[in-house]
Coordinates of C-alpha atoms in Angstrom, one line a residue:
M7 CA -71.0 42.4 47.7
T8 CA -74.5 41.2 46.8
Q9 CA -75.1 37.3 46.2
E10 CA -75.7 37.9 42.6
A11 CA -72.2 39.8 42.4
A12 CA -70.5 37.1 44.2
S13 CA -72.2 34.4 41.8
D14 CA -71.0 36.5 38.6
T15 CA -67.4 36.7 40.1
S16 CA -67.3 32.8 40.9
E17 CA -68.6 32.1 37.4
D18 CA -66.1 34.4 35.9
S19 CA -63.2 32.6 37.8
S20 CA -64.6 29.2 36.6
T21 CA -64.5 30.2 33.2
Q22 CA -60.9 31.6 33.7
Q23 CA -59.8 28.3 35.0
L24 CA -61.4 26.4 32.4
K25 CA -60.0 28.4 29.8
L26 CA -56.6 28.0 31.3
L27 CA -57.1 24.2 31.5
R28 CA -58.0 24.2 27.8
A29 CA -54.9 26.3 27.0
V30 CA -52.6 23.8 29.0
L31 CA -54.4 20.7 27.2
D32 CA -54.2 22.4 23.9
S33 CA -50.6 23.4 24.3
S34 CA -49.7 19.3 25.1
S35 CA -48.0 17.5 22.4
S36 CA -50.0 14.5 23.7
F37 CA -53.5 14.2 22.5
M38 CA -56.6 13.8 24.6
H39 CA -60.1 13.0 24.0
V40 CA -63.3 12.1 26.1
L41 CA -66.1 9.7 25.1
R42 CA -69.4 9.2 26.7
G43 CA -71.7 6.2 26.5
P44 CA -72.2 3.1 24.3
T45 CA -71.9 5.3 21.2
F46 CA -68.6 7.0 22.2
I47 CA -69.9 10.4 21.9
V48 CA -67.2 12.9 21.7
E49 CA -67.5 15.5 24.4
Y50 CA -63.9 16.7 24.4
A51 CA -60.8 16.8 22.3
N52 CA -57.8 18.9 22.6
A53 CA -55.6 20.5 19.7
A54 CA -53.1 17.5 19.6
Y55 CA -55.9 15.2 18.9
F56 CA -57.6 17.3 16.0
R57 CA -53.8 17.3 14.6
L58 CA -53.9 13.5 14.7
V59 CA -57.4 13.0 13.2
G60 CA -57.8 16.0 11.2
Q61 CA -60.0 19.2 11.4
R62 CA -63.3 17.6 11.3
D63 CA -66.8 17.7 13.1
L64 CA -66.3 15.8 16.2
I65 CA -67.7 17.3 19.3
G66 CA -71.2 15.8 20.2
R67 CA -71.0 13.0 17.6
P68 CA -70.4 9.3 17.8
A69 CA -66.7 9.0 17.4
F70 CA -66.6 6.3 14.8
E71 CA -69.4 7.8 12.9
A72 CA -67.3 11.1 12.6
M73 CA -64.2 8.5 11.9
P74 CA -65.5 5.7 10.0
E75 CA -62.0 4.6 8.5
A76 CA -60.8 4.3 12.3
A77 CA -63.6 1.7 13.1
E78 CA -61.6 -1.4 11.8
G79 CA -58.6 -1.0 14.4
G80 CA -60.3 -2.6 17.2
F81 CA -60.6 0.5 19.2
Q82 CA -64.5 0.2 19.7
E83 CA -64.0 -3.2 21.6
R84 CA -61.0 -1.9 23.7
I85 CA -63.1 1.3 24.8
A86 CA -66.2 -0.8 25.3
E87 CA -64.3 -3.1 27.6
V88 CA -62.8 0.0 29.5
M89 CA -66.3 1.3 30.3
R90 CA -67.6 -2.3 31.2
T91 CA -64.8 -3.0 33.6
G92 CA -63.1 -0.1 34.6
Q93 CA -59.8 -1.5 33.8
P94 CA -57.5 0.7 31.9
F95 CA -55.9 -0.2 28.6
I96 CA -52.5 0.3 27.7
G97 CA -51.3 0.1 24.0
R98 CA -48.2 0.8 22.3
E99 CA -47.4 1.4 18.5
L100 CA -51.1 0.7 17.7
P101 CA -51.9 1.1 14.1
V102 CA -54.9 3.2 13.0
M103 CA -56.0 4.6 9.7
L104 CA -56.9 8.2 9.5
A105 CA -58.1 10.5 6.7
R106 CA -56.6 13.5 8.1
S107 CA -58.3 15.9 5.7
E108 CA -61.3 15.9 3.4
G109 CA -61.1 14.0 0.3
R110 CA -57.7 12.4 1.4
Q111 CA -56.9 8.9 1.4
P112 CA -56.8 7.3 5.0
E113 CA -53.1 6.8 6.0
L114 CA -51.6 4.9 8.7
R115 CA -50.6 6.3 12.0
L116 CA -49.0 4.9 15.0
V117 CA -49.9 5.8 18.6
D118 CA -49.0 4.8 22.1
L119 CA -52.4 5.3 24.1
V120 CA -54.0 4.9 27.4
Y121 CA -57.8 4.4 28.1
L122 CA -59.0 5.3 31.6
R123 CA -62.6 5.2 32.7
L124 CA -63.5 8.6 34.5
D125 CA -66.4 7.5 36.6
A126 CA -68.3 4.5 37.7
A127 CA -71.6 5.3 36.3
S128 CA -73.5 2.8 33.8
P129 CA -72.1 1.9 30.6
D130 CA -74.8 4.2 29.1
S131 CA -73.4 7.3 30.7
A132 CA -70.0 6.1 31.6
R133 CA -67.0 8.4 30.4
V134 CA -63.5 7.3 29.2
V135 CA -60.6 9.7 28.5
G136 CA -58.3 8.7 26.0
H137 CA -54.8 9.8 26.4
G138 CA -51.6 9.2 23.9
T139 CA -48.8 10.4 21.7
D140 CA -48.5 10.1 17.7
V141 CA -45.1 8.0 17.6
T142 CA -45.5 7.5 13.9
E143 CA -42.3 9.5 13.0
H144 CA -40.3 8.2 15.9
V145 CA -41.2 4.7 15.2
M146 CA -40.6 5.0 11.4
A147 CA -37.3 6.5 12.0
L148 CA -36.3 3.8 14.4
R149 CA -37.5 1.1 12.2
E150 CA -35.3 2.9 9.4
A151 CA -32.3 2.9 11.7
E152 CA -32.9 -0.9 12.6
K153 CA -33.2 -1.7 8.8
L154 CA -30.0 0.5 8.3
E155 CA -28.2 -1.6 11.2
R156 CA -29.5 -5.0 9.8
E157 CA -28.2 -4.0 6.5
T158 CA -25.0 -2.7 7.6
H159 CA -24.6 -5.9 9.7
Q160 CA -25.4 -8.0 6.6
R161 CA -22.8 -6.1 4.5
L162 CA -20.2 -6.2 7.1
A163 CA -21.0 -10.0 7.4
D164 CA -20.5 -10.5 3.5
A165 CA -17.5 -8.4 3.4
L166 CA -16.1 -10.6 6.2
T167 CA -17.2 -13.7 4.3
T168 CA -15.8 -12.5 0.8
A169 CA -12.3 -11.7 2.4
K170 CA -12.5 -14.9 4.3
M171 CA -12.6 -12.8 7.9
A172 CA -14.2 -13.4 10.9
A173 CA -15.1 -11.3 13.8
W174 CA -15.6 -11.7 17.6
E175 CA -15.7 -10.2 20.9
W176 CA -14.9 -11.7 24.2
D177 CA -15.6 -10.6 27.8
P178 CA -13.1 -12.3 29.9
Q179 CA -14.7 -11.5 33.2
T180 CA -18.0 -13.1 32.1
A181 CA -16.2 -15.7 29.6
R182 CA -19.0 -14.5 27.1
L183 CA -18.0 -14.9 23.5
T184 CA -19.9 -13.6 20.5
Y185 CA -18.9 -14.0 17.0
S186 CA -19.7 -13.6 13.3
D187 CA -21.6 -16.3 11.4
W188 CA -19.0 -17.2 9.1
M189 CA -16.4 -18.0 12.1
P190 CA -17.0 -21.6 12.4
Q191 CA -16.6 -22.2 8.8
L192 CA -13.3 -20.4 8.7
Y193 CA -12.2 -22.2 11.7
R194 CA -13.4 -25.6 10.1
L195 CA -15.4 -26.3 13.3
G196 CA -17.9 -29.1 13.3
A197 CA -21.7 -28.4 14.2
D198 CA -21.3 -30.5 17.5
E199 CA -17.9 -28.8 18.7
P200 CA -18.2 -26.7 21.9
R201 CA -17.5 -23.0 21.0
A202 CA -18.4 -21.0 24.0
T203 CA -15.0 -19.6 24.8
P204 CA -11.7 -18.7 22.8
F205 CA -10.0 -22.0 24.5
D206 CA -13.2 -23.9 22.9
W207 CA -12.0 -22.7 19.3
Q208 CA -8.5 -23.7 20.0
Q209 CA -9.1 -27.4 19.3
A210 CA -9.5 -26.3 15.7
L211 CA -5.9 -25.3 15.7
H212 CA -3.0 -27.8 14.7
P213 CA -1.7 -29.8 17.8
D214 CA 1.9 -27.9 17.1
H215 CA 0.1 -24.4 17.7
R216 CA -2.5 -25.1 20.5
D217 CA -0.3 -24.5 23.5
A218 CA 1.3 -21.2 22.3
H219 CA -2.0 -19.9 21.4
A220 CA -3.7 -20.7 24.7
R221 CA -0.7 -19.1 26.6
M222 CA -1.3 -16.0 24.6
V223 CA -5.0 -15.7 25.3
R224 CA -4.4 -16.3 29.0
E225 CA -1.6 -13.7 28.9
A226 CA -3.7 -11.2 27.2
A227 CA -6.7 -11.7 29.3
R228 CA -4.7 -11.2 32.5
K229 CA -2.4 -8.3 31.3
T230 CA -2.0 -6.7 27.8
G231 CA -5.3 -7.7 26.3
S232 CA -3.7 -7.7 22.7
W233 CA -2.1 -10.3 20.7
H234 CA -1.2 -10.9 16.9
T235 CA -0.3 -14.3 15.6
E236 CA -0.7 -16.8 12.9
F237 CA -1.3 -20.4 13.0
R238 CA -2.1 -23.5 11.2
L239 CA -5.5 -25.5 11.5
R240 CA -5.5 -29.1 12.2
G241 CA -5.9 -31.4 9.0
D242 CA -3.8 -32.0 5.9
D243 CA -4.9 -29.1 3.8
E244 CA -2.5 -26.7 5.1
V245 CA -5.0 -24.0 6.1
W246 CA -3.3 -21.0 7.7
L247 CA -5.1 -18.0 9.8
E248 CA -3.8 -14.7 11.0
E249 CA -5.4 -13.3 14.3
R250 CA -5.2 -9.9 15.7
A251 CA -7.0 -8.8 18.9
H252 CA -7.4 -5.7 21.0
A253 CA -8.8 -4.8 24.5
I254 CA -11.3 -2.0 24.9
T255 CA -12.0 -0.7 28.4
D256 CA -15.0 1.0 29.3
E257 CA -13.9 4.3 30.8
E258 CA -16.9 4.5 33.3
S259 CA -17.1 0.9 34.6
G260 CA -13.5 -0.1 34.0
A261 CA -14.9 -3.3 32.3
R262 CA -12.9 -4.7 29.4
R263 CA -13.6 -6.6 26.5
I264 CA -11.5 -8.1 23.9
V265 CA -12.2 -7.7 20.1
G266 CA -10.7 -9.4 17.4
L267 CA -10.5 -10.4 13.7
A268 CA -9.1 -13.8 12.2
W269 CA -8.5 -14.1 8.3
D270 CA -7.2 -16.9 6.0
I271 CA -3.9 -16.4 4.7
S272 CA -3.4 -19.9 3.2
E273 CA -2.7 -18.3 -0.2
R274 CA -0.3 -16.0 1.3
K275 CA 1.7 -18.7 3.0
K276 CA 1.7 -20.7 -0.2
L277 CA 3.2 -17.4 -2.2
E278 CA 5.8 -17.1 0.7
M279 CA 6.8 -20.8 0.4
R280 CA 7.1 -20.7 -3.2
L281 CA 9.1 -17.5 -2.9
R282 CA 11.5 -19.2 -0.3
Q283 CA 11.8 -21.8 -3.0
S284 CA 12.5 -19.6 -5.6
V285 CA 15.3 -17.9 -3.5
E286 CA 16.8 -21.2 -2.8
R287 CA 16.5 -22.4 -6.4
K288 CA 18.2 -19.2 -7.4
S289 CA 20.8 -19.6 -4.6
N290 CA 21.5 -23.3 -6.0
F291 CA 21.7 -22.0 -9.4
L292 CA 24.5 -19.7 -8.7
A293 CA 26.4 -22.4 -6.9
T294 CA 25.7 -24.7 -9.7
L295 CA 26.8 -22.3 -12.2
A296 CA 30.0 -21.7 -10.4
H297 CA 30.4 -25.4 -10.3
E298 CA 29.6 -25.9 -13.8
L299 CA 31.9 -23.0 -15.2
R300 CA 34.7 -24.3 -12.7
N301 CA 34.7 -27.9 -14.1
P302 CA 35.9 -26.7 -17.8
L303 CA 38.0 -24.1 -16.3
A304 CA 39.9 -26.4 -14.2
P305 CA 41.3 -28.4 -17.1
I306 CA 41.9 -25.4 -19.2
R307 CA 44.1 -23.9 -16.4
N308 CA 45.7 -27.2 -16.1
G309 CA 46.5 -27.1 -19.6
L310 CA 47.9 -23.4 -19.5
E311 CA 50.4 -24.9 -17.0
L312 CA 51.5 -27.7 -19.2
L313 CA 51.8 -25.3 -21.9
K314 CA 54.2 -23.2 -20.3
R315 CA 56.7 -26.1 -20.3
A316 CA 59.1 -25.4 -23.0
D317 CA 60.1 -29.4 -22.9
L318 CA 56.4 -30.2 -23.6
P319 CA 56.4 -32.9 -26.8
P320 CA 54.4 -31.5 -29.7
A321 CA 52.2 -34.2 -29.6
R322 CA 51.3 -33.8 -26.0
G323 CA 51.0 -30.0 -26.5
Q324 CA 48.6 -30.9 -29.7
A325 CA 46.3 -33.1 -27.2
V326 CA 46.3 -30.4 -24.7
R327 CA 45.3 -27.8 -26.9
D328 CA 42.6 -29.9 -28.3
M329 CA 41.1 -30.5 -24.8
M330 CA 41.1 -27.0 -24.0
A331 CA 39.1 -26.5 -27.1
R332 CA 36.6 -29.0 -26.0
Q333 CA 36.2 -27.3 -22.9
L334 CA 35.9 -23.8 -24.2
T335 CA 33.4 -25.2 -26.5
H336 CA 31.5 -26.5 -23.4
L337 CA 31.8 -23.2 -21.6
V338 CA 30.3 -21.5 -24.5
R339 CA 27.5 -24.0 -24.7
L340 CA 26.8 -23.1 -20.9
V341 CA 26.6 -19.2 -22.0
D342 CA 24.5 -19.8 -24.9
D343 CA 22.0 -21.9 -22.7
L344 CA 21.7 -19.0 -20.2
M345 CA 21.2 -16.3 -23.0
E346 CA 18.7 -18.4 -24.7
V347 CA 16.3 -18.6 -21.6
S348 CA 16.9 -14.8 -21.4
R349 CA 15.9 -14.2 -25.0
I350 CA 12.9 -16.5 -24.6
T351 CA 11.7 -15.0 -21.3
H352 CA 12.0 -11.5 -22.6
G353 CA 10.2 -12.4 -25.7
K354 CA 13.1 -11.8 -28.1
V355 CA 13.0 -15.0 -29.8
E356 CA 11.4 -15.4 -33.3
L357 CA 10.7 -18.8 -34.7
R358 CA 11.8 -19.5 -38.1
K359 CA 8.8 -21.8 -38.8
E360 CA 8.8 -24.1 -42.1
R361 CA 6.9 -27.0 -43.4
L362 CA 8.7 -30.3 -41.8
L363 CA 8.2 -33.6 -40.8
L364 CA 8.5 -34.5 -37.1
G365 CA 10.7 -37.7 -38.0
S366 CA 13.4 -35.7 -39.3
V367 CA 13.5 -33.6 -36.1
L368 CA 13.5 -36.5 -33.9
T369 CA 16.4 -38.2 -35.9
A370 CA 18.4 -34.9 -35.6
A371 CA 18.0 -34.7 -31.8
I372 CA 18.9 -38.2 -31.3
E373 CA 22.3 -37.7 -33.2
T374 CA 23.0 -34.7 -30.8
A375 CA 22.2 -36.7 -27.7
W376 CA 23.7 -40.1 -28.9
P377 CA 27.1 -39.6 -27.7
R378 CA 25.8 -39.2 -24.2
I379 CA 23.4 -42.2 -24.4
E380 CA 26.1 -44.4 -26.0
E381 CA 28.8 -43.2 -23.2
K382 CA 26.7 -44.6 -20.4
G383 CA 25.8 -47.6 -22.2
L384 CA 22.0 -47.0 -22.4
R385 CA 19.8 -48.7 -24.8
L386 CA 17.7 -46.4 -27.0
E387 CA 14.3 -47.5 -28.5
T388 CA 12.3 -45.4 -31.1
Q389 CA 8.6 -46.2 -32.3
F390 CA 7.2 -43.5 -34.9
E391 CA 3.9 -44.7 -36.6
G392 CA 4.4 -41.8 -39.3
M393 CA 6.5 -39.1 -40.2
Y394 CA 3.9 -36.3 -39.0
P395 CA 3.7 -32.9 -40.8
L396 CA 4.4 -29.8 -38.6
E397 CA 5.0 -26.1 -38.9
A398 CA 7.9 -25.5 -36.6
D399 CA 11.4 -24.2 -36.0
R400 CA 13.5 -27.0 -37.2
D401 CA 16.5 -25.9 -34.9
R402 CA 14.3 -25.0 -31.8
L403 CA 12.2 -28.2 -31.7
A404 CA 15.5 -30.4 -32.2
Q405 CA 16.7 -28.7 -29.4
V406 CA 13.6 -29.6 -27.1
F407 CA 14.1 -33.2 -27.8
S408 CA 17.8 -33.4 -27.6
N409 CA 17.2 -31.6 -24.1
L410 CA 14.7 -34.4 -22.9
L411 CA 17.1 -37.1 -24.3
S412 CA 20.3 -35.7 -22.8
N413 CA 18.3 -35.2 -19.5
A414 CA 16.9 -38.8 -19.5
A415 CA 20.6 -39.9 -20.2
K416 CA 21.7 -37.9 -17.2
F417 CA 19.5 -39.5 -14.8
T418 CA 19.5 -43.2 -16.0
S419 CA 22.0 -45.7 -14.8
P420 CA 24.2 -47.4 -17.1
G421 CA 22.5 -50.4 -18.6
G422 CA 19.0 -48.6 -18.5
T423 CA 16.5 -47.8 -21.6
I424 CA 15.3 -44.5 -23.1
R425 CA 12.2 -44.9 -25.3
V426 CA 11.0 -42.4 -27.8
S427 CA 7.5 -42.8 -29.5
A428 CA 5.4 -40.7 -31.4
K429 CA 1.5 -41.1 -32.1
A430 CA -1.1 -38.8 -33.9
Q431 CA -4.1 -38.0 -31.5
G432 CA -6.6 -36.0 -33.4
S433 CA -5.2 -32.7 -34.6
E434 CA -2.1 -33.1 -32.3
V435 CA 0.9 -35.3 -32.3
T436 CA 2.1 -36.9 -28.9
V437 CA 5.7 -37.5 -28.4
C438 CA 6.9 -39.4 -25.3
V439 CA 10.4 -39.4 -24.2
S440 CA 10.5 -42.3 -21.2
D441 CA 13.6 -43.6 -19.3
T442 CA 14.0 -46.2 -16.4
G443 CA 16.1 -43.7 -14.4
C444 CA 15.8 -42.3 -11.2
G445 CA 12.5 -41.1 -11.4
I446 CA 10.6 -37.8 -10.0
A447 CA 9.2 -37.3 -6.7
P448 CA 5.5 -36.5 -7.1
D449 CA 5.6 -32.8 -5.3
H450 CA 8.4 -32.2 -7.9
L451 CA 6.7 -32.9 -11.2
E452 CA 5.6 -29.6 -12.1
A453 CA 8.5 -27.5 -10.1
I454 CA 11.1 -29.3 -12.7
F455 CA 9.9 -26.7 -15.5
E456 CA 10.5 -23.8 -13.2
M457 CA 13.8 -21.8 -13.5
F458 CA 16.7 -22.9 -11.8
S459 CA 14.8 -26.1 -10.5
Q460 CA 17.0 -29.2 -9.7
G461 CA 16.4 -32.6 -8.5
P462 CA 17.7 -33.8 -5.1
T463 CA 20.7 -35.5 -7.1
H464 CA 21.9 -32.3 -8.8
H465 CA 25.4 -32.3 -7.1
T466 CA 26.0 -35.4 -8.7
A467 CA 24.1 -35.1 -11.8
G468 CA 25.2 -31.4 -12.9
G469 CA 23.4 -29.1 -15.0
L470 CA 22.1 -25.5 -14.3
G471 CA 18.5 -26.2 -13.9
I472 CA 17.4 -24.5 -17.2
G473 CA 17.1 -27.3 -19.7
L474 CA 13.5 -28.3 -19.1
A475 CA 12.7 -24.5 -18.5
L476 CA 13.8 -23.9 -21.9
V477 CA 12.0 -27.1 -23.2
R478 CA 8.6 -25.9 -21.7
Q479 CA 9.3 -22.1 -23.0
L480 CA 10.0 -23.5 -26.5
V481 CA 7.2 -25.8 -26.7
T482 CA 4.9 -23.2 -25.6
L483 CA 6.0 -21.0 -28.4
H484 CA 5.1 -23.7 -30.7
G485 CA 1.5 -23.6 -29.5
G486 CA 2.0 -27.0 -27.6
T487 CA 2.4 -28.4 -24.1
V488 CA 4.8 -30.5 -22.2
H489 CA 4.2 -32.3 -18.8
A490 CA 6.2 -34.7 -16.8
S491 CA 5.0 -38.0 -15.1
S492 CA 6.6 -40.7 -12.8
E493 CA 5.6 -43.3 -10.5
G494 CA 8.0 -42.1 -7.9
A495 CA 11.7 -42.5 -7.0
G496 CA 13.5 -45.2 -8.9
Q497 CA 10.6 -45.7 -11.1
G498 CA 11.7 -43.8 -14.2
S499 CA 9.9 -40.7 -15.9
V500 CA 7.8 -39.8 -18.9
F501 CA 8.1 -36.3 -20.6
T502 CA 5.1 -36.0 -23.1
V503 CA 5.0 -33.1 -25.5
R504 CA 1.9 -32.4 -27.5
L505 CA 2.1 -30.3 -30.9
P506 CA -0.4 -28.9 -33.4
L507 CA -0.2 -31.0 -36.8
S508 CA 0.3 -29.0 -39.7
G509 CA -2.9 -29.4 -41.6
A510 CA -4.8 -30.8 -38.6
T511 CA -4.4 -34.3 -39.7
A512 CA 34.1 -46.5 -16.0
A513 CA 37.5 -48.6 -14.8
A514 CA 41.1 -47.0 -13.5
H515 CA 42.8 -45.8 -16.5
E516 CA 46.6 -45.5 -16.3
P517 CA 48.0 -44.1 -19.5
A518 CA 51.7 -44.9 -20.4
A519 CA 53.7 -42.2 -19.3
E520 CA 55.5 -40.0 -22.0
A521 CA 59.1 -39.2 -21.4
V522 CA 59.2 -35.7 -20.2
P523 CA 63.1 -34.7 -20.6
N524 CA 64.7 -32.2 -18.2
A525 CA 61.6 -32.1 -16.0
A526 CA 62.0 -30.6 -12.7
Q527 CA 62.3 -33.4 -10.1
P528 CA 60.7 -33.0 -6.6
A529 CA 62.8 -33.9 -3.6
R530 CA 60.7 -37.0 -3.2
V531 CA 58.4 -38.8 -6.1
R532 CA 54.9 -39.5 -4.6
E533 CA 52.2 -41.6 -5.9
V534 CA 49.1 -39.7 -6.8
L535 CA 45.6 -40.8 -8.0
V536 CA 43.5 -38.2 -9.6
V537 CA 39.7 -39.1 -9.8
D538 CA 37.2 -37.3 -11.7
D539 CA 34.5 -38.2 -14.1
N540 CA 35.5 -35.3 -16.5
V541 CA 38.1 -37.2 -18.4
D542 CA 39.9 -33.9 -19.8
A543 CA 40.0 -32.5 -16.4
A544 CA 41.3 -35.8 -14.8
D545 CA 43.9 -36.1 -17.7
S546 CA 45.0 -32.6 -17.8
L547 CA 45.5 -32.6 -13.8
A548 CA 47.4 -35.7 -14.0
D549 CA 49.5 -34.7 -16.7
A550 CA 50.6 -31.4 -14.9
I551 CA 51.3 -33.2 -11.5
R552 CA 53.3 -35.9 -13.7
A553 CA 55.1 -33.1 -15.4
R554 CA 56.5 -32.4 -11.7
G555 CA 58.0 -35.6 -11.5
H556 CA 55.4 -37.7 -9.5
A557 CA 53.8 -40.9 -10.3
V558 CA 50.2 -40.4 -11.1
R559 CA 47.3 -42.5 -12.1
T560 CA 43.8 -41.7 -13.1
A561 CA 40.3 -43.1 -12.6
Y562 CA 37.1 -41.8 -14.0
G563 CA 34.7 -42.5 -11.2
G564 CA 34.1 -43.5 -7.8
A565 CA 34.0 -47.1 -8.2
A566 CA 37.0 -47.2 -10.2
A567 CA 38.8 -45.1 -7.7
L568 CA 38.3 -47.8 -5.2
E569 CA 39.4 -50.6 -7.4
A570 CA 42.6 -48.6 -8.1
C571 CA 43.2 -48.0 -4.2
T572 CA 42.8 -51.9 -3.9
Q573 CA 45.4 -52.5 -6.3
R574 CA 47.8 -50.0 -5.2
L575 CA 47.2 -47.5 -2.3
P576 CA 48.3 -44.0 -3.3
E577 CA 49.9 -41.5 -1.1
V578 CA 47.7 -38.6 -2.2
L579 CA 44.1 -39.2 -3.7
V580 CA 42.6 -36.1 -5.5
L581 CA 39.0 -36.6 -5.6
D582 CA 36.0 -34.8 -7.4
I583 CA 33.0 -34.6 -5.7
G584 CA 30.1 -34.4 -8.1
M585 CA 30.3 -37.8 -9.8
P586 CA 27.3 -40.0 -10.8
G587 CA 26.9 -43.2 -8.9
M588 CA 29.4 -43.0 -6.1
D589 CA 30.3 -39.5 -5.4
G590 CA 33.7 -38.4 -3.8
Y591 CA 32.0 -38.1 -0.2
E592 CA 31.2 -41.8 -0.2
V593 CA 34.7 -42.6 -1.9
A594 CA 36.4 -40.8 1.0
R595 CA 33.9 -42.5 3.6
R596 CA 35.0 -45.9 2.2
V597 CA 38.6 -45.1 2.2
G598 CA 38.5 -44.1 5.7
S599 CA 36.6 -47.2 6.9
R600 CA 38.7 -49.6 4.8
W601 CA 42.4 -48.4 5.8
R602 CA 43.8 -47.8 8.8
A603 CA 44.9 -44.0 9.7
S604 CA 48.5 -44.8 9.4
E605 CA 47.8 -46.4 5.8
R606 CA 45.2 -44.0 4.5
P607 CA 46.2 -41.5 1.8
C608 CA 46.0 -38.0 2.2
L609 CA 42.4 -36.9 0.7
A610 CA 42.0 -33.9 -1.3
A611 CA 38.7 -32.7 -2.3
L612 CA 38.8 -30.7 -6.0
T613 CA 35.3 -29.7 -6.9
G614 CA 33.2 -27.1 -8.3
W615 CA 31.2 -26.7 -4.9
G616 CA 32.9 -24.0 -3.0
Q617 CA 30.6 -22.7 -0.3
P618 CA 31.4 -22.7 3.3
E619 CA 28.9 -25.6 4.1
D620 CA 30.6 -27.5 1.1
K621 CA 33.9 -27.3 2.9
Q622 CA 32.4 -28.4 6.3
R623 CA 30.8 -31.5 4.6
A624 CA 34.0 -32.5 3.0
M625 CA 35.6 -32.5 6.2
E626 CA 33.1 -34.5 7.9
A627 CA 33.3 -36.9 5.2
G628 CA 37.1 -37.5 5.9
F629 CA 38.9 -35.2 3.4
D630 CA 42.1 -33.4 4.7
R631 CA 41.9 -30.5 2.2
H632 CA 39.3 -28.7 0.3
F633 CA 40.0 -27.4 -3.2
T634 CA 37.7 -25.3 -5.5
K635 CA 38.0 -25.5 -9.2
P636 CA 39.6 -24.1 -11.0
V637 CA 42.5 -24.6 -8.6
D638 CA 45.8 -22.8 -8.3
F639 CA 48.2 -25.4 -9.4
E640 CA 51.0 -24.1 -7.3
E641 CA 48.8 -23.7 -4.3
L642 CA 47.6 -27.4 -4.8
L643 CA 51.3 -28.7 -4.9
S644 CA 52.2 -26.8 -2.0
E645 CA 49.3 -27.9 0.1
L646 CA 49.6 -31.5 -0.7
A647 CA 53.6 -31.3 -0.4
L648 CA 54.0 -32.4 -3.9

């Protein structure tokens, strides 16, 4: 082979290698270009570089003359520094403005870039190679993902805050705790209080709940990794949280972390409390209803027992029938009250409104309630500054005020005072019914208007707990309002009714025994004392026992019963429980403490309260027997050996 041929072969090989190198560089997704000298003449650029900067005349021209829009990014200074010092430059996500085609507005691209000096020649002839990647789409996608993550995190945080919830994550191995922003506020932690571990957060719990919660967390960290609990926070505002936690274990490393949620359940707790109170009120109502029904049933049953006797004197028979009629009227009134509440609650009451004067309504209400007021020896004071025209249902409105007056009489001790006043205030008239009675506890002022609600003295005061609920419903139907106020126990109470103006401007008692011819005589005459604040109930039972040949006295209250016992101790003492003032339990206790066991009479409780706990309470007070009204008369005689 000649030297010329060898040379040609060498050139062909070099050409082929150069073509191969170009093909390799052009197939790369990374761009590359070579710049020379102080004006940065472009000596080489691969296909990826042209895809970046656009198809333009670059080779042999100063780079920033061919791409003037890129001159503002600080690239000239960086390239010159590399040429001068030989130190490489590395940049990430560098912004550069490029017009990628003729007539097109420059657009922002982001590049990862390395500049390297190729030789150590003078700056006038030194070459720098630029190598990098267009990361615009990757960075934008990453920034969009980060933005979406931030927005998602914020939405979750907003949702947790709105729901009064907090999220947290705890690593028991490292003791590291992370939590959502709202968690300190949820737990009521102060800014200066520690919060690095779950045990720090337990200082926010009520003292009664801290130890149990700490034990639960320690057990979860050691074994289960999960818990679900409810607890109250410290302070007096009754804040309750529910907390649920669950362990998550990494399958590869085996490491475990515990994630949890906590949320405010204070409102739910209040609802649960109100529900329990409602159930309790209904249970009390049913027991009270049974008591109130048994009270009139007892004298009716006693009366029937007396009417069976053929030898009953006509005058006494008429008295018994009159008594039975009174008790039957009382029964009907109880049922009517129940039906009235039901009709109002279901919207089946239509008011028969007419133009009337408030004074006439109050007068009618006072007449209705007067027997009860007079019976207890109460003083009634009234003060009306005018007659006050209204558009109202006369009977329903009179029912409102008679209920309030009867309620005041019920809870006011003998010798007390009830006041009724009325005064116009703008387009309304305000009626106040006040008393000097037992008062109302502050936490019960609103509850007393709820159905079946009764005060702590309901066993002695009687009633179904529907009167004030009826008052509120009737006042509301008239477009008015009613509320109660009291300074507390023993301080009396005030009930205030506001209505729109029309036109907008007891001693011991021993009745003389009637002759009862041919009455069946017992084997032994025994002395019996019957005590009940219901006069008809006491008298009718006394008559029935007397008709069996026993000596019977009656007393109409606890103090009168003790006085009667002091005068002459009976062999059998039949006591009602629910009496005002001194109830049957107290009478039994005083009899038991005043007289020796050998002297003490047989004590029998006769009451409308018939629950197992009522019987237990009677036994604990010293009673020997417990009977529930209306009692089976023959059973009573048999049990008491009469």
